[in-house]
Coordinates of C-alpha atoms and ligand atoms in Angstrom, one line a residue:
X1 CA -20.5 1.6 -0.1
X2 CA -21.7 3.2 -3.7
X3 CA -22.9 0.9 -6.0
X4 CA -22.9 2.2 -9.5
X5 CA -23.2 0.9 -13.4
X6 CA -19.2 1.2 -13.3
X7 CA -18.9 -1.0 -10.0
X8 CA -18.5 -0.3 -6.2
X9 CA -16.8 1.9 -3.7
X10 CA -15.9 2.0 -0.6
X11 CA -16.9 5.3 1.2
X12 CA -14.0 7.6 3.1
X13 CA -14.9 5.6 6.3
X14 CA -12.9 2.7 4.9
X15 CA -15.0 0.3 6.7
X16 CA -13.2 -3.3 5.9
X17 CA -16.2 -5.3 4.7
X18 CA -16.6 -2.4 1.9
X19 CA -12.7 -1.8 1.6
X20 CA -12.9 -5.8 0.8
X21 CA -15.7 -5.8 -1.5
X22 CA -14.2 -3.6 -4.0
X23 CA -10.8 -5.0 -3.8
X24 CA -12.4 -8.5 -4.6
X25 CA -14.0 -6.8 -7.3
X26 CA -10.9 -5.0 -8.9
X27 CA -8.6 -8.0 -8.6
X28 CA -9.4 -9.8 -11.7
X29 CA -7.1 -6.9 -13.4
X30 CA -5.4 -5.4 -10.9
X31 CA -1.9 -6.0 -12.0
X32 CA -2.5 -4.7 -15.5
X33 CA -4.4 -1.6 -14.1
X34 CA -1.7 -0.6 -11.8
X35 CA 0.6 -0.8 -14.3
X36 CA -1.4 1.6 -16.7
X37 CA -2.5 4.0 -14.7
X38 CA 1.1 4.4 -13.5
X39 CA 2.6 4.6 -17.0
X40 CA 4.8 1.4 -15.7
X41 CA 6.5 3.8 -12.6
X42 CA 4.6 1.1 -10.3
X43 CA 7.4 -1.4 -10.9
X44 CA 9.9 1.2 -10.1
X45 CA 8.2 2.3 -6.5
X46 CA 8.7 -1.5 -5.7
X47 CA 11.9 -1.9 -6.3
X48 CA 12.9 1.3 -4.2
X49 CA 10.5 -0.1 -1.3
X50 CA 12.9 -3.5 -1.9
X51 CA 15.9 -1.4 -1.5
X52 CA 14.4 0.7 1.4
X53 CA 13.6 -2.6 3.4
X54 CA 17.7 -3.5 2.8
X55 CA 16.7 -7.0 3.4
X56 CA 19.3 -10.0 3.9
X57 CA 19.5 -13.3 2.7
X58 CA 17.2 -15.3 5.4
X59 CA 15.4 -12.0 7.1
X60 CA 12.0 -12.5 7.5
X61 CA 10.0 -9.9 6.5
X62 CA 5.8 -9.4 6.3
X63 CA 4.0 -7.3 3.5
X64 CA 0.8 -6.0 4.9
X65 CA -2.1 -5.7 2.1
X66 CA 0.1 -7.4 0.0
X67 CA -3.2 -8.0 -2.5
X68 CA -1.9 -10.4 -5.4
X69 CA 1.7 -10.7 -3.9
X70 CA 2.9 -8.3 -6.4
X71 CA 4.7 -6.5 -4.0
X72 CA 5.5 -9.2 -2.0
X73 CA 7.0 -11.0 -4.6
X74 CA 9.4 -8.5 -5.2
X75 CA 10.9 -8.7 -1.7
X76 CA 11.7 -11.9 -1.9
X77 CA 14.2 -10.5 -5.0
X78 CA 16.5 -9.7 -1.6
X79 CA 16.8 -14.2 -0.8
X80 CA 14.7 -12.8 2.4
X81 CA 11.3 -14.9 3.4
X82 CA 8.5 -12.5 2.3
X83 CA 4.9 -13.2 3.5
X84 CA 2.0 -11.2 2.5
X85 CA -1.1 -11.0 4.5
X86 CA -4.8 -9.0 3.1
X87 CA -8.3 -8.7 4.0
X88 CA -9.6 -9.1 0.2
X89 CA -10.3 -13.1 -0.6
X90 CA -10.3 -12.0 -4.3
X91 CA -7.6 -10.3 -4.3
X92 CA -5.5 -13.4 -2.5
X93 CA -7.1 -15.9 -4.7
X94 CA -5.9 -13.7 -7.9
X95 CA -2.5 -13.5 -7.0
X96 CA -2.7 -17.7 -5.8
X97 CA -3.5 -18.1 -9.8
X98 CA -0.8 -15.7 -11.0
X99 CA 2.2 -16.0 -8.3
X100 CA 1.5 -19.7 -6.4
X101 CA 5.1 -19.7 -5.7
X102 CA 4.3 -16.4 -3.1
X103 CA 3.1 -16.9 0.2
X104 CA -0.1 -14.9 1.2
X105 CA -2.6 -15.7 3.8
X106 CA -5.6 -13.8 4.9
X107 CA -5.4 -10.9 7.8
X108 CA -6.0 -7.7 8.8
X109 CA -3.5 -5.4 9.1
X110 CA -5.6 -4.2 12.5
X111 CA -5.1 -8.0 14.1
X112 CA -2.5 -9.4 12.2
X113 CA -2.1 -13.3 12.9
X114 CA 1.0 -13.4 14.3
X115 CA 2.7 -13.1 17.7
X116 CA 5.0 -10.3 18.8
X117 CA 8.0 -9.5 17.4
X118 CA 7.9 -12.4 14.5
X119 CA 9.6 -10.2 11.5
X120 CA 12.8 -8.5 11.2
X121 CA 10.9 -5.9 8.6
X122 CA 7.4 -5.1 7.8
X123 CA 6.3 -2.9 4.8
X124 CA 2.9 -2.0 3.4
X125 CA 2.7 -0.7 0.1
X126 CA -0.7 1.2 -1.3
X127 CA -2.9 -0.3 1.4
X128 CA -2.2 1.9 4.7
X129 CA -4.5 4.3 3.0
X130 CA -7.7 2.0 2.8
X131 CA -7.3 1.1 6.8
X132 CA -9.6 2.7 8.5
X133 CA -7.7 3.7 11.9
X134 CA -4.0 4.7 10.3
X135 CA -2.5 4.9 13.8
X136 CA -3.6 2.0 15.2
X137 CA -2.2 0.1 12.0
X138 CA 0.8 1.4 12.9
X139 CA 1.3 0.3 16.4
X140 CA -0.2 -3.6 15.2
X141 CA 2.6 -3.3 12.9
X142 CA 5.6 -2.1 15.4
X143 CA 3.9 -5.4 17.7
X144 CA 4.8 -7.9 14.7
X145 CA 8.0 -6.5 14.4
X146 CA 11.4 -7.5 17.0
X147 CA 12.9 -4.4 18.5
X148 CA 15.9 -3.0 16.0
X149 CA 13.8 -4.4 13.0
X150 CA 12.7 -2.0 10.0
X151 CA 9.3 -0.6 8.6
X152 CA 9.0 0.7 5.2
X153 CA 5.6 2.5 4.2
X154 CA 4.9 2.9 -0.2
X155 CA 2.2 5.2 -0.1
X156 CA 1.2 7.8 -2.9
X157 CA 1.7 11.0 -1.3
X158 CA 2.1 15.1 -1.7
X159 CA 3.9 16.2 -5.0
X160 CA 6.4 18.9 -3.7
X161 CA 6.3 21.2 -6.9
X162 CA 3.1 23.1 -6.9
X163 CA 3.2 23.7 -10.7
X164 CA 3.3 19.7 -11.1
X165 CA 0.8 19.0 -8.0
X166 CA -2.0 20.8 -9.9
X167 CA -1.2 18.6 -13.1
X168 CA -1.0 15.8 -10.9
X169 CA -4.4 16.7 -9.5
X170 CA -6.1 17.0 -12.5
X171 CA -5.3 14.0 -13.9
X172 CA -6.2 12.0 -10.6
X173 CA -9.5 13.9 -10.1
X174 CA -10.3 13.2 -14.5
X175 CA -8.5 11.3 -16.7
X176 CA -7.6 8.7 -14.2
X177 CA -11.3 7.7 -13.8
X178 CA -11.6 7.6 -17.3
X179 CA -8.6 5.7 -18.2
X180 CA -9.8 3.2 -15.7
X181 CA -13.3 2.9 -17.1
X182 CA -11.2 1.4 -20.5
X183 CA -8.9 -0.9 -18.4
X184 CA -10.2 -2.0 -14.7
X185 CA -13.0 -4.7 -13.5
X186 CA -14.0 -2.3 -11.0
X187 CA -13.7 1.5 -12.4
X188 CA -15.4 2.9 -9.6
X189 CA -12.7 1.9 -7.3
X190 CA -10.0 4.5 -9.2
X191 CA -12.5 7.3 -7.9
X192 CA -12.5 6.2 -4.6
X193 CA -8.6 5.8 -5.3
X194 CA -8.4 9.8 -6.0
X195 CA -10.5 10.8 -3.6
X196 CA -9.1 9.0 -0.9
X197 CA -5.3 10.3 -2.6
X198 CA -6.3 13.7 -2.2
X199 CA -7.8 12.8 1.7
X200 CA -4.5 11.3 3.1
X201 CA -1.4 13.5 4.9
X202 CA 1.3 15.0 3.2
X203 CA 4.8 13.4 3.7
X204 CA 5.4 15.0 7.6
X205 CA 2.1 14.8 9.0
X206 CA 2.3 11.3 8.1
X207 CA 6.1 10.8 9.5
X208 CA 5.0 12.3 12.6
X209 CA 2.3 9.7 12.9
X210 CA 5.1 7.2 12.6
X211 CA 6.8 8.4 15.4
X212 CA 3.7 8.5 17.9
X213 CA 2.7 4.9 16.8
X214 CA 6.6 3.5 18.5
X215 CA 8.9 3.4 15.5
X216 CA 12.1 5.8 15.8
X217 CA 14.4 7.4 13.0
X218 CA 11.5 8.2 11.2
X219 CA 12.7 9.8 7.4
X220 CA 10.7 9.8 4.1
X221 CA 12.0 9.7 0.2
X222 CA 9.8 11.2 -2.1
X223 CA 9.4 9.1 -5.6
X224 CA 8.5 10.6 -8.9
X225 CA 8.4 14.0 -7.5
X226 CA 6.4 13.2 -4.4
X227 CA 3.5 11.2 -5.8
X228 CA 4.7 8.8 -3.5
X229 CA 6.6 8.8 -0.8
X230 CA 8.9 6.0 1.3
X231 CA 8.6 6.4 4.6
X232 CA 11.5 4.6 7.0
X233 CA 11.5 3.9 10.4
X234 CA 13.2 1.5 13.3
X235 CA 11.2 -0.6 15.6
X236 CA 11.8 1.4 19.4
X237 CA 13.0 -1.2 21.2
X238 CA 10.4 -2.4 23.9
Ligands
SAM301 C1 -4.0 -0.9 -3.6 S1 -3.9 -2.5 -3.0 C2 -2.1 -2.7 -2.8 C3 -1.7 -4.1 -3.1 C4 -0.2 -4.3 -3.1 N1 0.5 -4.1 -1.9 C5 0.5 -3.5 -4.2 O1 1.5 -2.8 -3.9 O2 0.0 -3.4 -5.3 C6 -4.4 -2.3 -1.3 C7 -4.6 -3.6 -0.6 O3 -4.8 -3.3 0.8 C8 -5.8 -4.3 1.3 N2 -6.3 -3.8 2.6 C9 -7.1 -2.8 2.8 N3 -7.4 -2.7 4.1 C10 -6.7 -3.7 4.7 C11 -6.6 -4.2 6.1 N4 -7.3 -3.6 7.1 N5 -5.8 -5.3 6.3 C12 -5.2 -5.9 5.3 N6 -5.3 -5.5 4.0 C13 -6.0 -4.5 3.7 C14 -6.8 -4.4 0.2 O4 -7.6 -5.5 0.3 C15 -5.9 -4.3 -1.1 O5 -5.6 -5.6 -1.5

């Protein structure tokens, strides 16, 4: 963990106590940062992750790192039961104060609290990054999930025009920082947030992950040009 003037960090170990920590510290404005350092796109990813899910009237379906329910709360747009689970206490209290009507409990997408096959869908949206064993995520989330049942994975991603990944770069690696020093309770937490960007696999390495973790019918959607990516898959059935 780096502690500096502008806040804390969590190192590209992602160990969950410091993963935590700077989530509790960010949550105060998280909403409003998203939404800024995004230009507003944010709302747009989570209504394609909504669609992606095609959830129906009564499914139940589990958002992993769900943080203040933002995401969460859009899925239950579909009439389906949405519950979010996280391992930041800030983050879950923020989002108790701005959504109470969204259910979110505390747990760790590693050892999620709940027995096997309990959802029809799971989804994690900007949070698979900051776990620090990807695969084994992946598997804990195929063991929540019923044979049949759907997976959909929000994650920023690999920009497929070179031209536009180099601008993209640029403005993750400096003026994202920046812009969060004027906006975040946490700026040091949008570094980390770049670094660990520019760290994570393109859109196939990570599909192929996917598939080796027991999900089938793997396929990906790139959003706004590949800064993130959808991937889809179907639980294998046991
Ligand atoms: C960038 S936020 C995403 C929040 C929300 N899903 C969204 O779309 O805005 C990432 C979240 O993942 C959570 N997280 C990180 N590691 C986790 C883990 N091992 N288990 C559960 N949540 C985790 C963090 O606490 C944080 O709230």
């Amino acid at each position: 963990m780096s502690r500096t003037p502008q806040g804390q960090r969590a190192s590209l170990d992602k160990q969950p106590h410091e993963v935590a920590a700077m989530f509790d510290g960010v949550a105060a404005r998280y909403d409003l940062t998203n939404t800024v350092l995004s230009f507003g796109r944010d709302r747009f990813w989570r209504r394609a992750t909504r669609a992606a899910l095609d959830l129906r009237p009564g499914d139940r379906v589990l958002d992993v790192g769900a943080g203040t329910g933002v995401s969460t709360e859009e899925l239950a747009h579909s009439g389906a039961y949405a519950v979010g689970a996280d391992l930041s206490l800030g983050m879950l209290y923020a989002g108790k104060r701005t959504r109470p009507q969204v259910p979110l409990l505390a747990g760790d997408a590693l050892r999620l609290p709940f027995a096997d096959a309990s959802f029809d869908a799971v989804t994690i949206s900007f949070a698979l990054r900051n776990v620090n064993d990807t695969d084994a995520a992946l598997r804990e989330l195929a063991r929540v999930t019923r044979p049949g049942g759907r997976l959909v994975i929000c994650e920023f991603s690999t920009p497929v025009n070179p031209a536009f990944r180099t601008v993209y770069l640029s403005y993750l690696m400096r003026s994202l920082p920046a812009v969060a020093r004027t906006v975040s309770s946490n700026p040091d937490a949008y570094v980390y947030l770049a670094e660990s960007i520019r760290a994570w696999p393109d859109q196939a390495a990570l599909a192929e992950r996917v598939r080796a973790a027991g999900w089938r019918s793997v396929a990906w959607r790139n959003l706004t040009g590949g800064v993130v990516a959808l991937h889809r898959a179907i639980r294998m059935d046991a």
